[in-house]
Structures are given as C-alpha cells and as structure tokens.
Amino acid sequence: MSEKETLVRFGISMPQSLIEQYDRLIAIQGYNNRSEAIRDLTRKALLTSSSMQLDETVAGTIVMVYDHHISDLPITLMELQHEYHHAIISTMHIHLNHQQCLEILVVRGKVEKLRELQQRIQVLKGVGYAELSVTHVDEHGSSHEHPHTHV
C-alpha cells in the first residue's frame, strides 16, 4: 500500500468467541493490530486462483501429499507432469514417511490451465491433498518468450 493511499475505516461484526480466537492467532503471528491482519487476509484472498481471471498469467506452486503405494499413482502423476511440462518450472519430492510423499510443483501459466492441473491431481485415488497457490505475474516484465541473461 502506498503512503499516499487513503485508509478507509469500516466496522466488522462477529461473535465474541470468534474475535477472541482471532486475536490469539494474530498475536501469535506477531501482528500489532487487527487492521494489518485483516489487510493481509484480504490480500491473500485476492490472490486465490478462484478470484483471478482465467486467462491471467500467474506463478506459484501446487503442493500435494499422496500415498506412493497406491498402484500406478506415481506413474500417473509423472504422466500428468509431462502433459503439463510447459507450465511446470521445477519440482521437489520429499518422502514424509514410509507411505506418504510430499511433492511441490513450481508452476507458471494461465490460471485456467494451472487450476485444471491441480484439479486433475486432487481427484486421483491416493492423493490426500493438492493445493494451488499463486501470485500475479507482470506480463510486461521478463517472460519465457523474451529470454534474458544475468551478468
């Protein structure tokens, strides 16, 4: 938020028990006041893939947890990643225990395609969790179509 931007005050009504829980949470997180915590929640809500235009270019992650003992699941996930290889920049695979794996896909592309990939992963048998988290990409900055070098 720029220093010149006007702050607008407004009231929020919520049950006493909810605001007490919220105050405990934001204190643990280090907020000095409710306003900044609510501003951060609002910013986060505006960055959810469901609130963005389907053709908007974004970058982010798909985080998934799955049971690698489910037959053919690792192969199916690998085939999906190859199918969406233009959108996947990098991957990280972590063994959580004997059965569960955590995998992180770093992605970039149109919201619609990334959401489609996340949903295709989520519905697979053995996938316990798959979440897409994104942020805006300035399309006027560097892109894959205009490679650049670092000096």
Tab-separated table of C-alpha atoms in Angstrom:
chain	number	residue	atom	x	y	z
A	1	MET	CA	0.000	0.000	0.000
A	2	SER	CA	1.446	3.364	-0.962
A	3	GLU	CA	1.828	6.057	1.681
A	4	LYS	CA	-0.478	8.357	-0.283
A	5	GLU	CA	-3.315	5.829	-0.401
A	6	THR	CA	-6.257	6.812	1.790
A	7	LEU	CA	-7.216	4.447	4.583
A	8	VAL	CA	-10.932	3.774	4.929
A	9	ARG	CA	-12.423	2.770	8.270
A	10	PHE	CA	-15.288	0.289	8.451
A	11	GLY	CA	-16.830	-1.890	11.133
A	12	ILE	CA	-16.974	-5.665	11.281
A	13	SER	CA	-19.379	-7.638	13.449
A	14	MET	CA	-18.510	-11.150	14.603
A	15	PRO	CA	-19.254	-13.398	17.572
A	16	GLN	CA	-17.191	-12.725	20.703
A	17	SER	CA	-15.680	-16.235	20.710
A	18	LEU	CA	-14.517	-15.849	17.080
A	19	ILE	CA	-12.844	-12.481	17.682
A	20	GLU	CA	-11.117	-13.871	20.792
A	21	GLN	CA	-9.729	-16.774	18.748
A	22	TYR	CA	-8.700	-14.345	16.017
A	23	ASP	CA	-6.936	-12.034	18.483
A	24	ARG	CA	-4.974	-15.002	19.897
A	25	LEU	CA	-3.983	-16.092	16.382
A	26	ILE	CA	-2.806	-12.678	15.212
A	27	ALA	CA	-0.869	-12.148	18.455
A	28	ILE	CA	0.971	-15.447	17.866
A	29	GLN	CA	1.676	-14.337	14.290
A	30	GLY	CA	3.130	-11.057	15.570
A	31	TYR	CA	0.512	-8.556	14.419
A	32	ASN	CA	0.192	-5.388	16.483
A	33	ASN	CA	-3.420	-4.787	15.483
A	34	ARG	CA	-6.415	-6.338	13.743
A	35	SER	CA	-6.302	-3.920	10.806
A	36	GLU	CA	-2.984	-5.123	9.407
A	37	ALA	CA	-4.000	-8.753	9.911
A	38	ILE	CA	-7.280	-8.165	8.053
A	39	ARG	CA	-5.405	-6.342	5.251
A	40	ASP	CA	-3.127	-9.392	4.867
A	41	LEU	CA	-6.113	-11.758	4.842
A	42	THR	CA	-7.733	-9.613	2.160
A	43	ARG	CA	-4.566	-9.594	0.042
A	44	LYS	CA	-4.338	-13.370	0.359
A	45	ALA	CA	-7.993	-13.815	-0.624
A	46	LEU	CA	-7.428	-11.670	-3.715
A	47	LEU	CA	-4.562	-13.957	-4.737
A	48	THR	CA	-6.584	-17.174	-4.688
A	49	SER	CA	-6.815	-18.743	-8.102
A	50	SER	CA	-10.616	-18.721	-7.832
A	51	SER	CA	-10.687	-14.912	-7.615
A	52	MET	CA	-8.474	-14.337	-10.674
A	53	GLN	CA	-9.358	-14.095	-14.345
A	54	LEU	CA	-8.985	-17.489	-16.056
A	55	ASP	CA	-6.667	-16.043	-18.716
A	56	GLU	CA	-4.437	-14.200	-16.237
A	57	THR	CA	-0.776	-15.265	-16.172
A	58	VAL	CA	0.353	-16.286	-12.696
A	59	ALA	CA	3.196	-18.101	-10.979
A	60	GLY	CA	3.048	-20.238	-7.872
A	61	THR	CA	3.027	-23.753	-6.512
A	62	ILE	CA	0.932	-26.864	-6.434
A	63	VAL	CA	1.610	-28.694	-3.174
A	64	MET	CA	0.411	-32.267	-2.910
A	65	VAL	CA	0.584	-35.116	-0.437
A	66	TYR	CA	-0.043	-38.617	-1.685
A	67	ASP	CA	0.363	-42.302	-0.863
A	68	HIS	CA	3.009	-43.652	-3.218
A	69	HIS	CA	1.890	-47.246	-2.534
A	70	ILE	CA	-1.383	-46.707	-4.418
A	71	SER	CA	-0.929	-48.675	-7.621
A	72	ASP	CA	0.156	-46.619	-10.623
A	73	LEU	CA	-0.291	-43.279	-8.792
A	74	PRO	CA	3.389	-42.235	-9.099
A	75	ILE	CA	3.313	-43.123	-12.813
A	76	THR	CA	0.026	-41.250	-13.333
A	77	LEU	CA	1.432	-38.167	-11.568
A	78	MET	CA	4.573	-38.293	-13.713
A	79	GLU	CA	2.488	-38.583	-16.894
A	80	LEU	CA	0.385	-35.579	-15.808
A	81	GLN	CA	3.545	-33.577	-15.183
A	82	HIS	CA	4.813	-34.437	-18.660
A	83	GLU	CA	1.451	-33.437	-20.141
A	84	TYR	CA	1.729	-30.014	-18.417
A	85	HIS	CA	5.509	-29.640	-18.830
A	86	HIS	CA	5.167	-26.136	-20.311
A	87	ALA	CA	3.571	-24.943	-17.066
A	88	ILE	CA	5.908	-26.726	-14.621
A	89	ILE	CA	9.164	-24.887	-13.920
A	90	SER	CA	10.537	-27.154	-11.202
A	91	THR	CA	9.565	-29.955	-8.829
A	92	MET	CA	10.601	-31.073	-5.369
A	93	HIS	CA	9.816	-34.522	-3.977
A	94	ILE	CA	10.047	-35.316	-0.260
A	95	HIS	CA	9.430	-38.637	1.494
A	96	LEU	CA	7.395	-37.823	4.603
A	97	ASN	CA	7.353	-41.407	5.868
A	98	HIS	CA	7.259	-44.975	4.511
A	99	GLN	CA	3.936	-44.336	2.789
A	100	GLN	CA	3.444	-40.605	2.140
A	101	CYS	CA	5.205	-38.267	-0.263
A	102	LEU	CA	5.010	-34.503	-0.423
A	103	GLU	CA	5.590	-33.016	-3.847
A	104	ILE	CA	5.841	-29.356	-4.785
A	105	LEU	CA	5.402	-28.210	-8.372
A	106	VAL	CA	6.575	-24.686	-9.160
A	107	VAL	CA	4.272	-23.502	-11.920
A	108	ARG	CA	3.718	-20.579	-14.254
A	109	GLY	CA	0.934	-20.053	-16.762
A	110	LYS	CA	-2.713	-19.158	-17.184
A	111	VAL	CA	-4.899	-19.601	-14.095
A	112	GLU	CA	-7.273	-21.847	-16.034
A	113	LYS	CA	-4.538	-24.351	-17.000
A	114	LEU	CA	-2.923	-24.400	-13.547
A	115	ARG	CA	-6.284	-24.874	-11.827
A	116	GLU	CA	-7.057	-27.676	-14.301
A	117	LEU	CA	-3.765	-29.422	-13.395
A	118	GLN	CA	-4.414	-29.048	-9.659
A	119	GLN	CA	-7.930	-30.471	-10.001
A	120	ARG	CA	-6.716	-33.399	-12.093
A	121	ILE	CA	-4.180	-34.205	-9.356
A	122	GLN	CA	-6.677	-33.730	-6.491
A	123	VAL	CA	-9.174	-36.306	-7.791
A	124	LEU	CA	-6.629	-39.109	-8.170
A	125	LYS	CA	-7.063	-42.019	-5.770
A	126	GLY	CA	-4.347	-41.801	-3.129
A	127	VAL	CA	-3.903	-38.012	-3.280
A	128	GLY	CA	-4.835	-36.664	0.136
A	129	TYR	CA	-4.107	-33.027	-0.537
A	130	ALA	CA	-3.426	-30.829	-3.553
A	131	GLU	CA	-3.493	-27.049	-3.328
A	132	LEU	CA	-2.708	-24.369	-5.896
A	133	SER	CA	-1.240	-21.140	-4.545
A	134	VAL	CA	-0.472	-18.320	-6.989
A	135	THR	CA	0.559	-14.712	-7.332
A	136	HIS	CA	0.217	-12.193	-10.164
A	137	VAL	CA	2.908	-12.027	-12.841
A	138	ASP	CA	3.723	-8.748	-14.523
A	139	GLU	CA	3.465	-9.724	-18.180
A	140	HIS	CA	5.460	-6.660	-19.183
A	141	GLY	CA	8.474	-7.931	-17.243
A	142	SER	CA	10.670	-10.785	-18.398
A	143	SER	CA	8.990	-13.850	-19.851
A	144	HIS	CA	9.838	-17.156	-21.466
A	145	GLU	CA	9.323	-15.608	-24.909
A	146	HIS	CA	11.997	-12.977	-24.219
A	147	PRO	CA	14.944	-14.730	-22.583
A	148	HIS	CA	17.424	-12.638	-20.683
A	149	THR	CA	20.883	-13.173	-19.255
A	150	HIS	CA	22.285	-12.369	-15.853
A	151	VAL	CA	25.635	-10.601	-15.651
